[in-house]
Short mmCIF file of C-alpha atoms in Angstrom, two decimals:
data_model
loop_
_atom_site.label_atom_id
_atom_site.label_comp_id
_atom_site.label_asym_id
_atom_site.label_seq_id
_atom_site.Cartn_x
_atom_site.Cartn_y
_atom_site.Cartn_z
CA UNK G 704 62.69 4.67 -7.34
CA UNK G 705 66.15 4.87 -5.64
CA UNK G 706 66.12 1.32 -4.76
CA UNK G 707 65.76 0.53 -8.56
CA UNK G 708 68.38 2.63 -9.57
CA UNK G 709 70.66 1.21 -7.20
CA UNK G 710 70.20 -2.27 -8.19
CA UNK G 711 70.45 -1.53 -12.01
CA UNK G 712 73.83 0.33 -11.21
CA UNK G 713 75.35 -2.41 -9.14
CA UNK G 714 74.08 -5.10 -11.84
CA UNK G 715 75.66 -3.12 -14.45
CA UNK G 716 79.12 -2.51 -13.12
CA UNK G 717 79.69 -5.44 -10.74
CA UNK G 718 79.36 -8.48 -12.77
CA UNK G 719 82.40 -10.24 -11.18
CA UNK G 720 80.47 -10.16 -7.96
CA UNK G 721 78.05 -12.88 -8.78
CA UNK G 722 80.23 -15.47 -7.22
CA UNK G 723 83.60 -16.02 -5.88
CA UNK G 724 86.23 -17.55 -8.05
CA UNK G 725 88.39 -20.34 -7.03
CA UNK G 726 90.76 -19.53 -4.29
CA UNK G 727 94.44 -18.94 -4.93
CA UNK G 728 96.49 -22.02 -4.33
CA UNK G 729 99.61 -22.21 -2.02
CA UNK G 730 102.48 -20.67 -3.11
CA UNK G 731 104.79 -22.92 -4.94
CA UNK G 732 106.89 -20.23 -6.88
CA UNK G 733 109.29 -17.53 -5.52
CA UNK G 734 112.36 -17.85 -3.35
CA UNK G 735 112.96 -16.41 0.15
CA UNK G 736 112.61 -13.95 1.81
CA UNK G 737 116.40 -14.66 2.92
CA UNK G 738 118.27 -13.61 5.86
CA UNK G 739 120.00 -11.00 3.40
CA UNK G 740 119.66 -10.43 -0.45
CA UNK G 741 122.14 -8.41 -2.31
CA UNK G 742 121.28 -6.87 -5.67
CA UNK G 743 124.56 -6.18 -7.35
CA UNK G 744 125.76 -3.49 -9.59
CA UNK G 745 122.04 -2.19 -11.25
CA UNK G 746 121.26 1.05 -12.18
CA UNK G 747 118.45 2.52 -9.83
CA UNK G 748 115.45 4.32 -11.13
CA UNK G 749 114.01 5.27 -7.65
CA UNK G 750 110.26 6.61 -8.23
CA UNK G 751 110.64 9.90 -6.97
CA UNK G 752 111.70 11.67 -9.92
CA UNK G 753 115.37 11.55 -9.61
CA UNK G 754 117.39 10.70 -12.52
CA UNK G 755 118.95 6.82 -12.82
CA UNK G 756 122.07 6.29 -10.93
CA UNK G 757 124.39 3.39 -10.92
CA UNK G 758 126.05 0.93 -10.33
CA UNK G 759 124.62 0.51 -6.95
CA UNK G 760 124.18 -2.44 -4.61
CA UNK G 761 120.99 -3.10 -2.80
CA UNK G 762 120.63 -5.08 0.54
CA UNK G 763 117.67 -6.68 1.52
CA UNK G 764 117.32 -8.10 5.16
CA UNK G 765 114.29 -10.62 4.90
CA UNK G 766 111.60 -8.16 3.60
CA UNK G 767 113.28 -4.67 4.39
CA UNK G 768 115.59 -2.62 2.32
CA UNK G 769 118.70 -2.00 4.74
CA UNK G 770 121.07 -0.61 2.42
CA UNK G 771 121.15 1.26 -1.06
CA UNK G 772 125.00 1.93 -1.88
CA UNK G 773 126.60 3.28 -4.90
CA UNK G 774 129.64 1.38 -5.44
CA UNK G 775 131.36 2.90 -8.55
CA UNK G 776 131.11 4.52 -12.00
CA UNK G 777 129.67 3.43 -15.21
CA UNK G 778 132.24 1.45 -17.01
CA UNK G 779 134.89 1.45 -14.16
CA UNK G 780 135.62 -2.05 -12.55
CA UNK G 781 134.14 -2.16 -9.18
CA UNK G 782 136.44 -2.40 -5.94
CA UNK G 783 135.32 -5.33 -4.26
CA UNK G 784 136.03 -3.52 -0.83
CA UNK G 785 133.54 -0.95 -1.35
CA UNK G 786 130.63 -3.56 -1.56
CA UNK G 787 128.41 -4.84 1.04
CA UNK G 788 129.34 -8.41 2.25
CA UNK G 789 126.67 -10.99 2.04
CA UNK G 790 126.14 -12.77 5.40
CA UNK G 791 124.11 -15.49 6.91
CA UNK G 792 121.52 -17.44 4.83
CA UNK G 793 122.08 -15.02 1.68
CA UNK G 794 121.41 -14.91 -1.93
CA UNK G 795 123.11 -12.45 -4.48
CA UNK G 796 121.35 -11.27 -7.76
CA UNK G 797 124.02 -10.28 -10.33
CA UNK G 798 122.51 -7.35 -12.04
CA UNK G 799 125.15 -5.43 -13.78
CA UNK G 800 123.72 -3.59 -16.84
CA UNK G 801 120.16 -4.19 -15.39
CA UNK G 802 117.54 -1.57 -14.07
CA UNK G 803 116.01 -1.66 -11.03
CA UNK G 804 112.70 -0.02 -9.94
CA UNK G 805 110.10 0.13 -7.08
CA UNK G 806 107.57 -2.29 -7.39
CA UNK G 807 104.57 -1.16 -9.19
CA UNK G 808 101.22 -0.01 -7.70
CA UNK G 809 97.94 -0.87 -9.69
CA UNK G 810 95.27 1.35 -8.15
CA UNK G 811 92.42 -0.23 -10.21
CA UNK G 812 93.04 -4.15 -10.20
CA UNK G 813 89.80 -6.54 -10.19
CA UNK G 814 90.99 -9.95 -9.21
CA UNK G 815 89.04 -11.90 -12.01
CA UNK G 816 85.52 -13.20 -11.62
CA UNK G 817 83.06 -16.01 -12.58
CA UNK G 818 81.74 -14.21 -15.66
CA UNK G 819 85.28 -13.87 -17.38
CA UNK G 820 86.31 -17.47 -16.19
CA UNK G 821 89.44 -16.14 -14.80
CA UNK G 822 91.17 -17.92 -11.63
CA UNK G 823 93.01 -15.91 -9.25
CA UNK G 824 96.20 -17.80 -9.77
CA UNK G 825 95.92 -16.59 -13.47
CA UNK G 826 95.40 -12.95 -12.53
CA UNK G 827 98.03 -12.90 -9.58
CA UNK G 828 100.70 -14.31 -11.81
CA UNK G 829 99.99 -11.88 -14.67
CA UNK G 830 100.38 -9.01 -12.24
CA UNK G 831 103.90 -10.16 -10.68
CA UNK G 832 105.11 -11.11 -14.02
CA UNK G 833 104.78 -7.54 -14.97
CA UNK G 834 106.29 -6.13 -11.92
CA UNK G 835 103.08 -5.13 -9.99
CA UNK G 836 103.45 -5.76 -6.33
CA UNK G 837 100.65 -4.02 -4.89
CA UNK G 838 96.95 -3.82 -6.19
CA UNK G 839 93.89 -1.97 -4.92
CA UNK G 840 90.90 -4.21 -5.70
CA UNK G 841 88.30 -1.73 -6.17
CA UNK G 842 84.71 -3.30 -5.54
CA UNK G 843 85.88 -6.42 -3.75
CA UNK G 844 84.19 -8.26 -6.56
CA UNK G 845 84.59 -11.64 -5.20
CA UNK G 846 83.24 -10.62 -1.47
CA UNK G 847 84.85 -8.80 1.28
CA UNK G 848 85.56 -12.00 2.94
CA UNK G 849 87.29 -13.59 0.07
CA UNK G 850 89.32 -10.54 -0.61
CA UNK G 851 90.51 -10.14 2.88
CA UNK G 852 91.63 -13.81 3.03
CA UNK G 853 93.53 -13.30 -0.10
CA UNK G 854 95.16 -10.31 1.49
CA UNK G 855 96.18 -11.85 4.69
CA UNK G 856 97.46 -14.84 3.06
CA UNK G 857 99.56 -12.56 0.57
CA UNK G 858 100.68 -10.63 3.41
CA UNK G 859 102.10 -13.85 4.90
CA UNK G 860 103.38 -14.91 1.43
CA UNK G 861 101.35 -17.86 1.28
CA UNK G 862 100.23 -17.39 -1.97
CA UNK G 863 102.05 -16.10 -5.19
CA UNK G 864 99.89 -12.72 -5.29
CA UNK G 865 100.77 -8.82 -5.09
CA UNK G 866 99.94 -6.98 -2.01
CA UNK G 867 96.17 -6.52 -1.84
CA UNK G 868 93.92 -3.72 -0.48
CA UNK G 869 90.32 -4.48 -0.43
CA UNK G 870 87.90 -1.56 -1.35
CA UNK G 871 84.31 -2.67 -1.04
CA UNK G 872 81.70 -1.46 -3.31
CA UNK G 873 79.34 0.89 -1.52
CA UNK G 874 76.49 -0.75 -0.14
CA UNK G 875 77.62 -4.31 -1.05
CA UNK G 876 76.37 -7.19 1.22
CA UNK G 877 78.76 -7.32 4.43
CA UNK G 878 76.56 -10.02 6.25
CA UNK G 879 78.50 -12.98 7.70
CA UNK G 880 81.89 -11.11 7.69
CA UNK G 881 83.60 -11.30 10.91
CA UNK G 882 84.26 -8.09 12.89
CA UNK G 883 87.82 -7.14 12.97
CA UNK G 884 87.93 -3.60 14.24
CA UNK G 885 86.06 -1.57 16.71
CA UNK G 886 84.71 2.04 15.92
CA UNK G 887 87.00 4.84 17.04
CA UNK G 888 85.66 7.99 18.49
CA UNK G 889 81.82 8.54 18.28
CA UNK G 890 79.50 5.70 18.80
CA UNK G 891 77.59 4.20 15.99
CA UNK G 892 74.52 5.75 14.78
CA UNK G 893 72.42 2.90 15.48
CA UNK G 894 71.88 -0.56 14.31
CA UNK G 895 74.48 -1.50 11.55
CA UNK G 896 73.16 -1.64 7.54
CA UNK G 897 74.93 -4.50 6.38
CA UNK G 898 73.71 -4.28 2.48
CA UNK G 899 71.94 -2.07 0.23
CA UNK G 900 69.55 -0.17 -0.65
CA UNK G 901 71.00 2.99 1.10
CA UNK G 902 68.62 5.69 0.85
CA UNK G 903 69.48 8.34 3.42
CA UNK G 904 72.53 9.66 5.42
CA UNK G 905 72.02 7.63 8.54
CA UNK G 906 71.79 4.42 6.59
CA UNK G 907 74.96 5.43 4.66
CA UNK G 908 76.95 6.25 8.04
CA UNK G 909 75.76 3.02 9.34
CA UNK G 910 77.04 0.99 6.31
CA UNK G 911 80.20 2.78 6.26
CA UNK G 912 81.03 1.88 10.00
CA UNK G 913 80.02 -1.71 9.29
CA UNK G 914 82.30 -1.59 6.59
CA UNK G 915 85.14 -0.18 8.63
CA UNK G 916 84.44 -2.84 11.50
CA UNK G 917 84.53 -5.60 8.98
CA UNK G 918 88.22 -4.63 7.87
CA UNK G 919 87.94 -3.12 4.58
CA UNK G 920 90.62 -0.54 3.52
CA UNK G 921 88.20 1.59 1.63
CA UNK G 922 85.14 2.10 -0.45
CA UNK G 923 84.59 2.40 -4.13
CA UNK G 924 81.56 4.61 -5.04
CA UNK G 925 79.46 4.51 -8.29
CA UNK G 926 77.38 7.44 -7.00
CA UNK G 927 74.02 8.15 -5.22
CA UNK G 928 71.89 10.90 -3.89
CA UNK G 929 73.95 14.02 -2.62
CA UNK G 930 72.68 13.44 1.09
CA UNK G 931 74.04 9.66 0.79
CA UNK G 932 77.26 10.49 -0.90
CA UNK G 933 78.04 13.41 1.66
CA UNK G 934 77.21 11.35 4.61
CA UNK G 935 79.23 8.32 3.29
CA UNK G 936 82.37 10.14 2.14
CA UNK G 937 82.41 12.18 5.28
CA UNK G 938 81.90 9.42 7.72
CA UNK G 939 84.64 7.14 5.65
CA UNK G 940 87.19 9.87 5.80
CA UNK G 941 86.40 10.26 9.57
CA UNK G 942 87.19 6.76 10.19
CA UNK G 943 90.80 7.02 8.31
CA UNK G 944 89.83 4.86 5.43
CA UNK G 945 90.33 5.89 1.80
CA UNK G 946 87.89 6.04 -1.33
CA UNK G 947 87.44 5.94 -5.15
CA UNK G 948 84.55 6.58 -7.20
CA UNK G 949 83.44 5.77 -10.88
CA UNK G 950 80.95 8.80 -11.23
CA UNK G 951 78.32 6.81 -13.24
CA UNK G 952 76.24 8.47 -15.49
CA UNK G 953 72.88 7.50 -13.66
CA UNK G 954 73.93 9.86 -10.81
CA UNK G 955 76.64 12.24 -12.12
CA UNK G 956 73.97 14.68 -12.90
CA UNK G 957 73.54 15.78 -9.16
CA UNK G 958 76.99 14.76 -8.08
CA UNK G 959 80.15 14.98 -9.99
CA UNK G 960 83.88 14.65 -9.31
CA UNK G 961 84.19 18.25 -7.54
CA UNK G 962 81.19 17.83 -5.20
CA UNK G 963 83.20 14.30 -4.21
CA UNK G 964 86.37 16.00 -3.88
CA UNK G 965 84.80 18.44 -1.40
CA UNK G 966 83.24 15.78 0.49
CA UNK G 967 86.68 13.97 1.15
CA UNK G 968 86.88 11.36 -1.74
CA UNK G 969 90.62 10.19 -2.23
CA UNK G 970 90.48 9.39 -6.02
CA UNK G 971 88.48 9.36 -9.00
CA UNK G 972 88.56 6.54 -11.24
CA UNK G 973 88.20 6.60 -15.14
CA UNK G 974 87.09 10.42 -16.09
CA UNK G 975 83.37 10.36 -15.73
CA UNK G 976 82.13 13.25 -13.47
CA UNK G 977 85.16 15.40 -14.43
CA UNK G 978 83.78 16.88 -17.83
CA UNK G 979 80.53 17.40 -16.08
CA UNK G 980 82.01 19.53 -13.21
CA UNK G 981 83.40 21.99 -15.99
CA UNK G 982 80.19 22.32 -17.80
CA UNK G 983 79.47 26.12 -18.73
CA UNK G 984 76.21 26.12 -20.69
CA UNK G 985 74.53 23.04 -19.79
CA UNK G 986 74.05 20.81 -16.62
CA UNK G 987 73.20 17.49 -18.06
CA UNK G 988 75.22 15.86 -20.91
CA UNK G 989 73.72 16.18 -24.60
CA UNK G 990 72.12 12.64 -24.57
CA UNK G 991 70.15 11.89 -27.81
CA UNK G 992 66.57 11.78 -27.15
CA UNK G 993 66.47 7.82 -28.27
CA UNK G 994 69.62 6.95 -25.75
CA UNK G 995 69.21 4.04 -23.21
CA UNK G 996 72.04 3.64 -20.78
CA UNK G 997 71.21 -0.27 -20.88
CA UNK G 998 72.37 -0.07 -24.54
CA UNK G 999 76.18 -0.23 -24.30
CA UNK G 1000 76.76 1.11 -27.79
CA UNK G 1001 74.69 4.17 -26.87
CA UNK G 1002 76.59 4.13 -23.44
CA UNK G 1003 80.23 4.53 -24.57
CA UNK G 1004 79.24 5.97 -28.16
CA UNK G 1005 77.97 9.05 -26.24
CA UNK G 1006 80.84 8.83 -23.65
CA UNK G 1007 83.36 9.64 -26.52
CA UNK G 1008 81.51 12.83 -27.09
CA UNK G 1009 81.62 14.21 -23.56
CA UNK G 1010 84.60 16.05 -23.11
CA UNK G 1011 83.83 18.60 -26.11
CA UNK G 1012 80.92 19.56 -24.24
CA UNK G 1013 82.94 20.77 -21.14
CA UNK G 1014 84.83 24.15 -20.79
CA UNK G 1015 87.84 24.63 -23.04
CA UNK G 1016 91.42 23.72 -22.05
CA UNK G 1017 92.95 26.69 -19.88
CA UNK G 1018 89.57 28.50 -19.71
CA UNK G 1019 88.53 30.10 -16.49
CA UNK G 1020 86.05 27.15 -15.70
CA UNK G 1021 88.63 24.69 -16.46
CA UNK G 1022 91.21 26.24 -14.40
CA UNK G 1023 88.81 26.84 -11.47
CA UNK G 1024 88.22 23.04 -11.09
CA UNK G 1025 91.48 22.00 -11.70
CA UNK G 1026 93.13 24.37 -9.15
CA UNK G 1027 90.53 23.45 -6.59
CA UNK G 1028 91.01 19.72 -6.95
CA UNK G 1029 94.78 20.17 -6.57
CA UNK G 1030 94.02 22.34 -3.43
CA UNK G 1031 92.18 19.39 -1.92
CA UNK G 1032 95.09 16.83 -2.73
CA UNK G 1033 92.82 14.98 -4.82
CA UNK G 1034 94.15 11.99 -6.88
CA UNK G 1035 93.37 11.16 -10.70
CA UNK G 1036 93.47 7.59 -11.59
CA UNK G 1037 92.67 7.77 -15.37
CA UNK G 1038 93.03 3.99 -16.55
CA UNK G 1039 93.37 5.34 -20.28
CA UNK G 1040 93.81 1.80 -21.24
CA UNK G 1041 90.52 0.42 -20.49
CA UNK G 1042 88.94 2.74 -23.22
CA UNK G 1043 91.56 2.36 -25.72
CA UNK G 1044 89.72 -0.06 -27.89
CA UNK G 1045 87.11 2.59 -28.29
CA UNK G 1046 89.74 4.86 -30.35
CA UNK G 1047 91.30 1.80 -32.04
CA UNK G 1048 89.41 -1.60 -31.81
CA UNK G 1049 91.51 -3.47 -34.30
CA UNK G 1050 94.55 -2.76 -32.19
CA UNK G 1051 93.18 -3.95 -28.90
CA UNK G 1052 91.54 -7.13 -30.38
CA UNK G 1053 94.82 -8.14 -32.08
CA UNK G 1054 97.37 -7.45 -29.23
CA UNK G 1055 100.35 -9.67 -29.31
CA UNK G 1056 99.67 -11.30 -26.18
CA UNK G 1057 96.21 -12.71 -26.81
CA UNK G 1058 97.13 -15.82 -28.48
CA UNK G 1059 99.13 -17.26 -25.70
CA UNK G 1060 98.07 -15.30 -22.53
CA UNK G 1061 94.30 -14.58 -22.85
CA UNK G 1062 92.06 -17.60 -21.59
CA UNK G 1063 89.46 -18.76 -23.99
CA UNK G 1064 86.83 -17.96 -21.40
CA UNK G 1065 87.85 -14.25 -21.49
CA UNK G 1066 88.04 -14.07 -25.01
CA UNK G 1067 84.42 -15.44 -24.90
CA UNK G 1068 83.35 -12.73 -22.42
CA UNK G 1069 84.88 -9.76 -24.94
CA UNK G 1070 82.71 -10.57 -27.65
CA UNK G 1071 80.09 -8.27 -28.74
CA UNK G 1072 76.85 -8.81 -26.61
CA UNK G 1073 73.70 -7.06 -25.70
CA UNK G 1074 73.84 -8.19 -22.03
CA UNK G 1075 77.60 -7.84 -21.19
CA UNK G 1076 78.92 -4.76 -19.59
CA UNK G 1077 81.77 -3.32 -21.91
CA UNK G 1078 80.92 -5.35 -24.74
CA UNK G 1079 79.58 -2.30 -27.07
CA UNK G 1080 80.83 -3.49 -30.30
CA UNK G 1081 77.40 -3.76 -31.88
CA UNK G 1082 78.53 -1.80 -35.02
CA UNK G 1083 81.62 0.24 -33.97
CA UNK G 1084 83.03 2.25 -36.67
CA UNK G 1085 85.14 5.17 -37.94
CA UNK G 1086 83.09 7.69 -36.56
CA UNK G 1087 82.72 6.38 -33.01
CA UNK G 1088 86.83 5.95 -33.02
CA UNK G 1089 87.18 9.56 -34.37
CA UNK G 1090 85.14 10.80 -31.52
CA UNK G 1091 86.91 8.94 -28.87
CA UNK G 1092 90.40 10.23 -30.43
CA UNK G 1093 89.34 13.88 -29.83
CA UNK G 1094 88.10 12.74 -26.43
CA UNK G 1095 91.56 11.52 -25.50
CA UNK G 1096 93.20 14.54 -26.71
CA UNK G 1097 91.13 16.56 -24.43
CA UNK G 1098 91.28 14.27 -21.33
CA UNK G 1099 95.00 13.81 -21.84
CA UNK G 1100 95.61 17.76 -21.78
CA UNK G 1101 93.59 17.93 -18.54
CA UNK G 1102 95.66 15.10 -16.95
CA UNK G 1103 99.15 16.44 -18.09
CA UNK G 1104 98.40 19.97 -16.71
CA UNK G 1105 97.17 18.44 -13.50
CA UNK G 1106 100.34 16.73 -13.18
CA UNK G 1107 102.38 19.79 -14.06
CA UNK G 1108 100.55 21.83 -11.38
CA UNK G 1109 101.68 19.45 -8.57
CA UNK G 1110 98.47 17.17 -8.78
CA UNK G 1111 98.69 13.55 -8.05
CA UNK G 1112 98.19 11.28 -10.86
CA UNK G 1113 98.32 7.34 -10.54
CA UNK G 1114 98.29 4.18 -12.61
CA UNK G 1115 95.54 1.76 -12.86
CA UNK G 1116 94.60 -1.02 -15.37
CA UNK G 1117 90.78 -2.00 -14.74
CA UNK G 1118 91.74 -5.25 -16.58
CA UNK G 1119 89.45 -8.27 -17.49
CA UNK G 1120 87.15 -6.13 -19.81
CA UNK G 1121 87.15 -4.49 -23.22
CA UNK G 1122 90.13 -6.72 -24.36
CA UNK G 1123 92.67 -5.61 -21.86
CA UNK G 1124 94.50 -8.26 -20.18
CA UNK G 1125 96.00 -8.28 -16.68
CA UNK G 1126 99.59 -7.10 -16.26
CA UNK G 1127 99.97 -6.29 -19.87
CA UNK G 1128 97.36 -3.57 -19.81
CA UNK G 1129 99.14 -2.11 -16.94
CA UNK G 1130 102.36 -1.67 -19.00
CA UNK G 1131 100.02 -0.10 -21.66
CA UNK G 1132 98.66 2.34 -19.32
CA UNK G 1133 102.38 3.35 -18.86
CA UNK G 1134 102.90 3.88 -22.51
CA UNK G 1135 99.61 6.08 -22.49
CA UNK G 1136 100.90 8.13 -19.75
CA UNK G 1137 103.93 8.74 -21.82
CA UNK G 1138 101.58 9.82 -24.80
CA UNK G 1139 99.80 12.21 -22.19
CA UNK G 1140 103.13 13.97 -22.08
CA UNK G 1141 104.72 12.73 -19.04
CA UNK G 1142 108.66 12.28 -18.95
CA UNK G 1143 109.56 8.65 -18.64
CA UNK G 1144 110.67 9.52 -15.10
CA UNK G 1145 107.13 10.97 -14.40
CA UNK G 1146 105.45 7.92 -15.71
CA UNK G 1147 107.43 5.64 -13.18
CA UNK G 1148 106.79 8.02 -10.45
CA UNK G 1149 103.06 7.61 -11.11
CA UNK G 1150 103.28 3.84 -11.01
CA UNK G 1151 105.12 3.77 -7.66
CA UNK G 1152 105.24 6.61 -5.52
CA UNK G 1153 102.16 8.39 -6.53
CA UNK G 1154 100.23 5.37 -5.99
CA UNK G 1155 101.70 4.72 -2.64
CA UNK G 1156 100.94 8.06 -1.70
CA UNK G 1157 97.22 7.93 -2.81
CA UNK G 1158 96.97 4.41 -0.76
CA UNK G 1159 98.70 6.07 2.24
CA UNK G 1160 101.41 3.70 1.91
CA UNK G 1161 104.25 6.13 1.23
CA UNK G 1162 106.33 5.09 4.37
CA UNK G 1163 106.36 1.51 3.25
CA UNK G 1164 106.59 1.20 -0.38
CA UNK G 1165 106.80 3.57 -3.46
CA UNK G 1166 110.76 4.11 -3.61
CA UNK G 1167 113.90 2.40 -2.94
CA UNK G 1168 114.76 3.54 0.46
CA UNK G 1169 116.08 2.23 3.46
CA UNK G 1170 113.55 0.97 5.86
CA UNK G 1171 110.81 0.35 3.25
CA UNK G 1172 109.77 -2.86 2.16
CA UNK G 1173 111.48 -5.06 -0.59
CA UNK G 1174 109.14 -4.49 -3.49
CA UNK G 1175 111.33 -4.34 -6.64
CA UNK G 1176 111.39 -4.91 -10.40
CA UNK G 1177 114.49 -5.94 -12.10
CA UNK G 1178 114.66 -5.60 -16.13
CA UNK G 1179 117.55 -6.06 -18.38
CA UNK G 1180 116.63 -3.29 -20.66
CA UNK G 1181 116.30 0.39 -19.89
CA UNK G 1182 112.59 1.04 -19.59
CA UNK G 1183 113.09 4.91 -19.66
CA UNK G 1184 114.24 4.40 -23.25
CA UNK G 1185 111.61 2.07 -24.27
CA UNK G 1186 108.54 1.27 -21.87
CA UNK G 1187 107.71 -1.89 -24.17
CA UNK G 1188 110.47 -3.73 -22.55
CA UNK G 1189 108.34 -4.07 -19.58
CA UNK G 1190 105.68 -6.37 -21.55
CA UNK G 1191 105.74 -9.92 -20.82
CA UNK G 1192 106.11 -10.42 -24.84
CA UNK G 1193 109.11 -8.00 -24.63
CA UNK G 1194 109.68 -5.58 -27.58
CA UNK G 1195 111.25 -6.31 -30.96
CA UNK G 1196 114.62 -5.30 -31.70
CA UNK G 1197 116.86 -5.97 -34.74
CA UNK G 1198 120.41 -7.18 -33.78
CA UNK G 1199 123.59 -5.89 -35.57
CA UNK G 1200 123.46 -9.37 -37.77
CA UNK G 1201 120.01 -8.38 -38.92
CA UNK G 1202 118.20 -10.70 -36.78
CA UNK G 1203 114.98 -10.36 -35.36
CA UNK G 1204 114.75 -10.76 -31.41
CA UNK G 1205 112.63 -9.88 -28.51
CA UNK G 1206 114.35 -8.34 -25.72
CA UNK G 1207 112.88 -7.53 -22.41
CA UNK G 1208 110.08 -8.44 -20.20
CA UNK G 1209 110.73 -8.09 -16.58
CA UNK G 1210 113.54 -10.61 -15.04
CA UNK G 1211 112.44 -10.66 -11.41
CA UNK G 1212 109.71 -9.17 -9.24
CA UNK G 1213 110.58 -9.04 -5.60
CA UNK G 1214 107.64 -8.57 -3.44
CA UNK G 1215 108.13 -8.46 0.35
CA UNK G 1216 111.56 -10.12 -0.02
CA UNK G 1217 110.28 -12.82 -1.96
CA UNK G 1218 111.92 -13.24 -5.59
CA UNK G 1219 110.03 -14.20 -8.26
CA UNK G 1220 111.19 -15.19 -11.95
CA UNK G 1221 108.91 -13.25 -14.03
CA UNK G 1222 109.66 -15.40 -17.07
CA UNK G 1223 108.62 -18.50 -15.10
CA UNK G 1224 105.30 -16.97 -13.99
CA UNK G 1225 104.47 -16.09 -17.65
CA UNK G 1226 105.44 -19.89 -18.39
CA UNK G 1227 102.84 -20.94 -16.08
CA UNK G 1228 100.11 -18.69 -17.48
CA UNK G 1229 100.94 -19.94 -20.95
CA UNK G 1230 100.47 -23.43 -19.81
CA UNK G 1231 97.02 -22.67 -18.07
CA UNK G 1232 95.92 -20.90 -21.41
CA UNK G 1233 97.17 -23.99 -23.66
CA UNK G 1234 95.31 -26.36 -21.21
CA UNK G 1235 92.31 -24.43 -21.48
CA UNK G 1236 92.18 -24.22 -25.17
CA UNK G 1237 92.72 -27.92 -25.49
CA UNK G 1238 89.24 -28.18 -23.61
CA UNK G 1239 87.53 -25.82 -25.77
CA UNK G 1240 85.55 -26.09 -29.04
CA UNK G 1241 87.67 -24.11 -31.19
CA UNK G 1242 85.21 -21.94 -33.06
CA UNK G 1243 85.02 -18.61 -31.06
CA UNK G 1244 85.08 -15.81 -33.74
CA UNK G 1245 88.08 -13.38 -33.91
CA UNK G 1246 90.42 -15.22 -31.71
CA UNK G 1247 94.05 -14.64 -32.75
CA UNK G 1248 95.35 -17.79 -34.27
CA UNK G 1249 92.56 -19.66 -33.05
CA UNK G 1250 93.07 -22.71 -34.94
CA UNK G 1251 96.73 -23.09 -33.66
CA UNK G 1252 97.02 -25.04 -30.32
#
């Protein structure tokens, strides 16, 4: 029975793992890194919660920040003698009136897949064009060796891509992957288990050790028996790796978020397992008797009713669970955006960017289907959306209070499903954190420093500080005033002459000292989509402006 459930779960949730997608081509975009790059005259939003300050000059030497210098006052001419001098093979970016932020961290970024027909180049360019410089790939859906290869190529700036961290899916096949680490401390429990099913603690520990030896940065779990989960999480933490978990309904009845946090889990993904940890008058969700997990309408329809079954906000049980998670330094990675179609399907289907940036193959993947994960639009209506709106209110209340009490909340997108597009969905996640109740500065902190901390990389990325890697986002408009200016499609603004314009969009993304023109990256993606449309039979239902090539 355990073996059967294991394969059902992996089959439902890892559709991108069926085959590797095309490798990303060698880098042809991006300038540098230079011996010295100076960003001049910008206003700095630093990601640590500090208010904006400017004008500042930021000096980068190769891929490291070496100086952050305030050079004057707003509206006052800057004395050239106060400014750092450009030396050697250098580049200057005139950023007067612009805003500089740390590079964004996407804590839940899948690198496309065969099912969606999304090549890695397409995904990477959309991410970078929206300021995302670091991505945690949860599940290593294209295979660990593929992800590690792209991680290494990105680290060497050989491809146009964010920095990548590879988190395998617990139990996935590790055969044929070269050993790159030796086990520290205690010796192995025995012969390595290189693939599932994993049915006991010894097999769990063996697989975790194999995963460590093969170079993964961490593990994403979906749930298993308490014996297996506890053994795997504790061994993973002992080895110094981090972890994430989507507490899937097939296992959450006997292992919820609180159990995982106690055993050493780093972050929970989405929200499954959290309401279940706060049940007061039940142990199992109130499923209808004709419910079937393999029916996506059942699965997501009933999920929208779950938060109402948990303890009420600020009640004794609610507070006890929250305070214990904070005490354990536990991270919430909500991914609000990936469920937003549940509360407003029309909005998600008709987002501004689908026409120019969504590949036809991805649009096909989004359509209603009885056999595709996340395609639960069998007959989605008002009642389902109203339930999900209430679900969001309760979920958001918990997340905002968690942040207020000192808990860590990060930003993840989980794009490529449910009408959510790479890059664009990440910015939507920022807007949803604002809806939760975060101050705009707290939103940016979740997108930068909080993500870096959750990855154990806060000494390298997450804020603009001397000695850290040069991961930066430059935008012409103030994102604190309107987060929409970070979208690749910009924000609509009326001029003094009563003309409608679009302003914003990231201007430059700097990753590891390499300067990318975000608008050029978006242009590349539009060309990919245009070419793909020309090769398609243009009769797909619901595609925005589908008849327009």
